[in-house]
């Protein structure tokens, strides 16, 4: 059974600081996703990471993937209040074809304080 | 381009009743997935449909069922509702290309079901 663990689950940080959220998964995977969810809202896709060593950046967020270590990181640079949200990583493991069956981590609740 | 549309947004039902939730995917998206989100269990996969066929199913009892229509719209049904079925139900659609993938799931705003 595929397991996805995120840490930390809660993160309170000051504006302007840097931090990293970690996502470990238990078995080989085809792809890894990062999503953001604001309170009462749906999930917004941030990144799709497809291969070992993949790195993607959007604004103050950068995601990377190490398939050998089964680890993805979401790095936050110079945090701002608008980044406050819950961040999920999700892993997609397929037996073939293009079936979608994501296993999500528990999420990291990020609060950025002024 | 319109996003994934789920109806209704909120539902209140009593135990033992059944409920049907609806999802219209993004135009051109043929894969539709359903997820249940609860504070305790987090996000859990229910099932995925493509071209009217269920391709994957999560670990939920048979009371949870779904279907997809020829226009890719999907419905999920929960029969004999239990208190524990109270959750946010999220539908997601994705563009599946001939080579098999690469697009993320696009989620709708969800249907919040409360069972009393």
mmCIF file of C-alpha atoms in Angstrom:
data_model
loop_
_atom_site.group_PDB
_atom_site.id
_atom_site.type_symbol
_atom_site.label_atom_id
_atom_site.label_comp_id
_atom_site.label_asym_id
_atom_site.label_seq_id
_atom_site.Cartn_x
_atom_site.Cartn_y
_atom_site.Cartn_z
ATOM 1 C CA UNK A 1 0.000 0.000 0.000
ATOM 2 C CA UNK A 2 1.350 3.379 -0.993
ATOM 3 C CA UNK A 3 1.863 5.742 1.944
ATOM 4 C CA UNK A 4 2.606 9.447 1.708
ATOM 5 C CA UNK A 5 3.938 11.340 4.707
ATOM 6 C CA UNK A 6 4.272 15.078 4.940
ATOM 7 C CA UNK A 7 6.091 17.026 7.567
ATOM 8 C CA UNK A 8 5.636 19.232 9.302
ATOM 9 C CA UNK A 9 1.848 19.104 9.542
ATOM 10 C CA UNK A 10 1.740 22.589 11.024
ATOM 11 C CA UNK A 11 4.103 25.395 10.162
ATOM 12 C CA UNK A 12 4.006 28.898 11.535
ATOM 13 C CA UNK A 13 6.546 31.228 10.064
ATOM 14 C CA UNK A 14 7.336 34.901 9.875
ATOM 15 C CA UNK A 15 7.164 36.911 6.715
ATOM 16 C CA UNK A 16 10.479 37.046 4.951
ATOM 17 C CA UNK A 17 11.727 33.704 6.249
ATOM 18 C CA UNK A 18 12.507 30.556 4.289
ATOM 19 C CA UNK A 19 11.251 27.068 5.019
ATOM 20 C CA UNK A 20 10.833 23.633 3.484
ATOM 21 C CA UNK A 21 7.981 21.147 3.547
ATOM 22 C CA UNK A 22 8.933 17.503 3.068
ATOM 23 C CA UNK A 23 6.976 14.745 1.375
ATOM 24 C CA UNK A 24 8.099 11.130 1.678
ATOM 25 C CA UNK A 25 6.405 8.259 -0.104
ATOM 26 C CA UNK A 26 6.764 4.551 0.356
ATOM 27 C CA UNK A 27 6.938 3.002 -3.122
ATOM 28 C CA UNK A 28 8.031 3.932 -6.591
ATOM 29 C CA UNK A 29 5.789 6.452 -8.233
ATOM 30 C CA UNK A 30 5.018 7.751 -11.675
ATOM 31 C CA UNK A 31 4.468 11.338 -10.702
ATOM 32 C CA UNK A 32 4.237 13.665 -7.757
ATOM 33 C CA UNK A 33 1.934 16.639 -7.374
ATOM 34 C CA UNK A 34 1.770 19.604 -5.066
ATOM 35 C CA UNK A 35 -1.570 21.281 -4.381
ATOM 36 C CA UNK A 36 -2.642 24.273 -2.362
ATOM 37 C CA UNK A 37 -5.969 24.561 -0.541
ATOM 38 C CA UNK A 38 -7.322 27.762 0.999
ATOM 39 C CA UNK A 39 -9.921 27.456 3.782
ATOM 40 C CA UNK A 40 -13.291 26.475 2.372
ATOM 41 C CA UNK A 41 -11.898 26.274 -1.130
ATOM 42 C CA UNK A 42 -10.907 23.564 -3.533
ATOM 43 C CA UNK A 43 -7.437 22.323 -4.412
ATOM 44 C CA UNK A 44 -5.277 24.357 -6.731
ATOM 45 C CA UNK A 45 -2.547 22.603 -8.681
ATOM 46 C CA UNK A 46 0.922 24.033 -8.037
ATOM 47 C CA UNK A 47 3.412 21.604 -9.560
ATOM 48 C CA UNK A 48 3.625 18.285 -11.370
ATOM 49 C CA UNK A 49 6.989 16.531 -11.011
ATOM 50 C CA UNK A 50 7.620 13.721 -13.429
ATOM 51 C CA UNK A 51 11.184 12.540 -13.142
ATOM 52 C CA UNK A 52 14.135 12.243 -10.826
ATOM 53 C CA UNK A 53 15.857 15.559 -10.271
ATOM 54 C CA UNK A 54 12.893 17.551 -11.527
ATOM 55 C CA UNK A 55 12.764 21.077 -10.146
ATOM 56 C CA UNK A 56 9.981 23.566 -10.756
ATOM 57 C CA UNK A 57 9.597 27.098 -9.504
ATOM 58 C CA UNK A 58 6.700 29.501 -9.412
ATOM 59 C CA UNK A 59 7.154 32.757 -7.562
ATOM 60 C CA UNK A 60 8.299 32.084 -4.006
ATOM 61 C CA UNK A 61 7.663 28.334 -4.251
ATOM 62 C CA UNK A 62 10.071 25.748 -5.579
ATOM 63 C CA UNK A 63 9.426 22.010 -5.711
ATOM 64 C CA UNK A 64 11.919 19.229 -6.307
ATOM 65 C CA UNK A 65 11.805 15.480 -6.640
ATOM 66 C CA UNK A 66 14.318 12.781 -5.697
ATOM 67 C CA UNK A 67 12.841 9.475 -6.797
ATOM 68 C CA UNK A 68 15.721 7.448 -5.384
ATOM 69 C CA UNK A 69 15.110 8.841 -1.910
ATOM 70 C CA UNK A 70 11.338 8.886 -2.549
ATOM 71 C CA UNK A 71 11.312 12.461 -1.381
ATOM 72 C CA UNK A 72 9.894 15.698 -2.649
ATOM 73 C CA UNK A 73 10.392 19.095 -1.105
ATOM 74 C CA UNK A 74 8.440 22.330 -1.376
ATOM 75 C CA UNK A 75 10.680 25.248 -0.534
ATOM 76 C CA UNK A 76 9.243 28.597 0.418
ATOM 77 C CA UNK A 77 11.442 31.636 -0.080
ATOM 78 C CA UNK A 78 10.836 34.925 1.739
ATOM 79 C CA UNK A 79 7.344 33.974 2.822
ATOM 80 C CA UNK A 80 4.476 36.434 2.537
ATOM 81 C CA UNK A 81 1.060 36.332 4.192
ATOM 82 C CA UNK A 82 -0.658 35.353 0.924
ATOM 83 C CA UNK A 83 1.088 31.985 1.058
ATOM 84 C CA UNK A 84 -0.901 31.001 4.140
ATOM 85 C CA UNK A 85 -2.829 27.860 3.139
ATOM 86 C CA UNK A 86 -2.721 24.087 3.415
ATOM 87 C CA UNK A 87 -0.268 22.388 1.073
ATOM 88 C CA UNK A 88 -0.703 18.813 -0.033
ATOM 89 C CA UNK A 89 1.613 16.504 -1.857
ATOM 90 C CA UNK A 90 0.097 13.606 -3.760
ATOM 91 C CA UNK A 91 1.640 10.621 -5.430
ATOM 92 C CA UNK A 92 0.258 8.832 -8.433
ATOM 93 C CA UNK A 93 1.155 5.211 -8.941
ATOM 94 C CA UNK A 94 -0.102 3.520 -12.039
ATOM 95 C CA UNK A 95 -0.053 -0.051 -13.148
ATOM 96 C CA UNK A 96 -0.166 0.983 -16.734
ATOM 97 C CA UNK A 97 -1.988 3.308 -19.049
ATOM 98 C CA UNK A 98 -3.060 6.652 -17.744
ATOM 99 C CA UNK A 99 -5.240 5.852 -14.801
ATOM 100 C CA UNK A 100 -5.401 8.466 -12.094
ATOM 101 C CA UNK A 101 -5.369 7.336 -8.472
ATOM 102 C CA UNK A 102 -3.703 9.860 -6.218
ATOM 103 C CA UNK A 103 -2.626 9.140 -2.678
ATOM 104 C CA UNK A 104 -2.428 12.361 -0.686
ATOM 105 C CA UNK A 105 -0.379 13.341 2.302
ATOM 106 C CA UNK A 106 -2.166 14.740 5.355
ATOM 107 C CA UNK A 107 -1.314 18.272 4.345
ATOM 108 C CA UNK A 108 0.808 21.023 5.892
ATOM 109 C CA UNK A 109 -1.073 23.976 7.359
ATOM 110 C CA UNK A 110 1.136 26.973 6.725
ATOM 111 C CA UNK A 111 0.534 30.218 8.569
ATOM 112 C CA UNK A 112 2.666 33.200 7.660
ATOM 113 C CA UNK A 113 2.667 35.889 10.335
ATOM 114 C CA UNK A 114 3.547 39.526 9.722
ATOM 115 C CA UNK B 1 -12.490 28.174 -19.951
ATOM 116 C CA UNK B 2 -14.960 26.989 -17.343
ATOM 117 C CA UNK B 3 -13.558 24.915 -14.508
ATOM 118 C CA UNK B 4 -14.876 21.741 -12.938
ATOM 119 C CA UNK B 5 -18.434 22.329 -11.763
ATOM 120 C CA UNK B 6 -19.966 20.423 -8.906
ATOM 121 C CA UNK B 7 -23.563 20.554 -7.787
ATOM 122 C CA UNK B 8 -24.976 21.042 -5.300
ATOM 123 C CA UNK B 9 -22.483 22.921 -3.122
ATOM 124 C CA UNK B 10 -24.144 21.907 0.125
ATOM 125 C CA UNK B 11 -26.377 19.039 1.110
ATOM 126 C CA UNK B 12 -27.951 18.005 4.379
ATOM 127 C CA UNK B 13 -29.346 14.499 4.583
ATOM 128 C CA UNK B 14 -30.436 12.155 7.336
ATOM 129 C CA UNK B 15 -29.095 8.715 8.073
ATOM 130 C CA UNK B 16 -30.429 6.010 5.820
ATOM 131 C CA UNK B 17 -31.181 8.328 2.918
ATOM 132 C CA UNK B 18 -29.327 8.306 -0.361
ATOM 133 C CA UNK B 19 -27.688 11.153 -2.216
ATOM 134 C CA UNK B 20 -26.488 11.880 -5.743
ATOM 135 C CA UNK B 21 -23.725 14.376 -6.465
ATOM 136 C CA UNK B 22 -22.976 15.755 -9.888
ATOM 137 C CA UNK B 23 -19.783 16.811 -11.618
ATOM 138 C CA UNK B 24 -19.195 18.487 -14.965
ATOM 139 C CA UNK B 25 -15.547 18.307 -16.012
ATOM 140 C CA UNK B 26 -13.572 20.887 -17.917
ATOM 141 C CA UNK B 27 -14.474 20.776 -21.586
ATOM 142 C CA UNK B 28 -12.330 18.186 -23.343
ATOM 143 C CA UNK B 29 -11.380 16.347 -20.172
ATOM 144 C CA UNK B 30 -12.404 12.720 -20.286
ATOM 145 C CA UNK B 31 -11.018 11.457 -16.988
ATOM 146 C CA UNK B 32 -13.109 12.222 -13.912
ATOM 147 C CA UNK B 33 -12.103 11.253 -10.380
ATOM 148 C CA UNK B 34 -13.860 11.555 -7.050
ATOM 149 C CA UNK B 35 -12.253 12.132 -3.656
ATOM 150 C CA UNK B 36 -13.606 12.332 -0.142
ATOM 151 C CA UNK B 37 -12.067 14.867 2.249
ATOM 152 C CA UNK B 38 -12.583 14.638 6.010
ATOM 153 C CA UNK B 39 -10.615 16.157 8.910
ATOM 154 C CA UNK B 40 -9.735 12.715 10.243
ATOM 155 C CA UNK B 41 -8.887 10.749 7.112
ATOM 156 C CA UNK B 42 -7.786 13.562 4.839
ATOM 157 C CA UNK B 43 -8.214 13.160 1.099
ATOM 158 C CA UNK B 44 -9.132 9.667 -0.029
ATOM 159 C CA UNK B 45 -9.640 8.365 -3.541
ATOM 160 C CA UNK B 46 -13.108 7.054 -4.331
ATOM 161 C CA UNK B 47 -13.046 6.169 -8.039
ATOM 162 C CA UNK B 48 -11.975 7.270 -11.467
ATOM 163 C CA UNK B 49 -13.858 7.125 -14.750
ATOM 164 C CA UNK B 50 -12.734 7.406 -18.327
ATOM 165 C CA UNK B 51 -14.976 7.030 -21.361
ATOM 166 C CA UNK B 52 -17.853 5.861 -19.207
ATOM 167 C CA UNK B 53 -15.742 3.082 -17.652
ATOM 168 C CA UNK B 54 -14.632 2.870 -14.054
ATOM 169 C CA UNK B 55 -10.880 2.299 -14.209
ATOM 170 C CA UNK B 56 -9.979 2.534 -10.548
ATOM 171 C CA UNK B 57 -11.777 2.202 -7.269
ATOM 172 C CA UNK B 58 -10.662 3.108 -3.774
ATOM 173 C CA UNK B 59 -11.331 1.287 -0.528
ATOM 174 C CA UNK B 60 -14.887 2.364 0.068
ATOM 175 C CA UNK B 61 -17.934 0.176 0.690
ATOM 176 C CA UNK B 62 -20.335 -0.692 -2.088
ATOM 177 C CA UNK B 63 -22.715 2.020 -0.868
ATOM 178 C CA UNK B 64 -20.515 4.400 -2.814
ATOM 179 C CA UNK B 65 -21.015 4.167 -6.545
ATOM 180 C CA UNK B 66 -20.599 6.333 -9.566
ATOM 181 C CA UNK B 67 -21.037 6.587 -13.265
ATOM 182 C CA UNK B 68 -19.920 8.654 -16.191
ATOM 183 C CA UNK B 69 -22.002 9.717 -19.142
ATOM 184 C CA UNK B 70 -21.029 9.985 -22.785
ATOM 185 C CA UNK B 71 -20.465 13.738 -22.402
ATOM 186 C CA UNK B 72 -17.949 12.971 -19.592
ATOM 187 C CA UNK B 73 -20.212 14.341 -16.875
ATOM 188 C CA UNK B 74 -20.157 12.162 -13.802
ATOM 189 C CA UNK B 75 -22.355 11.399 -10.851
ATOM 190 C CA UNK B 76 -21.630 9.671 -7.598
ATOM 191 C CA UNK B 77 -24.232 8.091 -5.397
ATOM 192 C CA UNK B 78 -24.111 7.184 -1.741
ATOM 193 C CA UNK B 79 -26.866 4.951 -0.467
ATOM 194 C CA UNK B 80 -27.941 4.250 3.115
ATOM 195 C CA UNK B 81 -26.082 7.275 4.430
ATOM 196 C CA UNK B 82 -24.155 7.036 7.679
ATOM 197 C CA UNK B 83 -22.972 9.827 9.951
ATOM 198 C CA UNK B 84 -19.407 9.078 8.922
ATOM 199 C CA UNK B 85 -20.206 9.943 5.318
ATOM 200 C CA UNK B 86 -20.259 13.622 6.247
ATOM 201 C CA UNK B 87 -17.440 15.099 4.222
ATOM 202 C CA UNK B 88 -16.404 17.339 1.393
ATOM 203 C CA UNK B 89 -16.668 15.398 -1.852
ATOM 204 C CA UNK B 90 -14.338 16.649 -4.538
ATOM 205 C CA UNK B 91 -14.510 15.890 -8.204
ATOM 206 C CA UNK B 92 -11.471 16.315 -10.426
ATOM 207 C CA UNK B 93 -10.985 16.112 -14.143
ATOM 208 C CA UNK B 94 -7.918 15.677 -16.268
ATOM 209 C CA UNK B 95 -6.871 15.808 -19.864
ATOM 210 C CA UNK B 96 -5.642 12.433 -20.956
ATOM 211 C CA UNK B 97 -3.524 12.549 -24.066
ATOM 212 C CA UNK B 98 -2.663 9.747 -26.433
ATOM 213 C CA UNK B 99 0.686 9.272 -24.743
ATOM 214 C CA UNK B 100 -1.048 8.846 -21.430
ATOM 215 C CA UNK B 101 -0.715 11.818 -19.206
ATOM 216 C CA UNK B 102 1.055 14.731 -17.834
ATOM 217 C CA UNK B 103 -1.705 17.026 -16.880
ATOM 218 C CA UNK B 104 -2.609 17.487 -13.228
ATOM 219 C CA UNK B 105 -6.043 16.934 -11.826
ATOM 220 C CA UNK B 106 -8.221 20.025 -11.796
ATOM 221 C CA UNK B 107 -10.533 20.024 -8.825
ATOM 222 C CA UNK B 108 -14.016 21.449 -8.461
ATOM 223 C CA UNK B 109 -15.184 23.385 -5.417
ATOM 224 C CA UNK B 110 -16.726 20.307 -3.913
ATOM 225 C CA UNK B 111 -20.039 19.299 -2.414
ATOM 226 C CA UNK B 112 -20.199 19.493 1.347
ATOM 227 C CA UNK B 113 -22.437 16.691 2.597
ATOM 228 C CA UNK B 114 -23.721 16.705 6.144
ATOM 229 C CA UNK B 115 -25.482 13.605 7.438
ATOM 230 C CA UNK B 116 -27.579 14.048 10.559
#
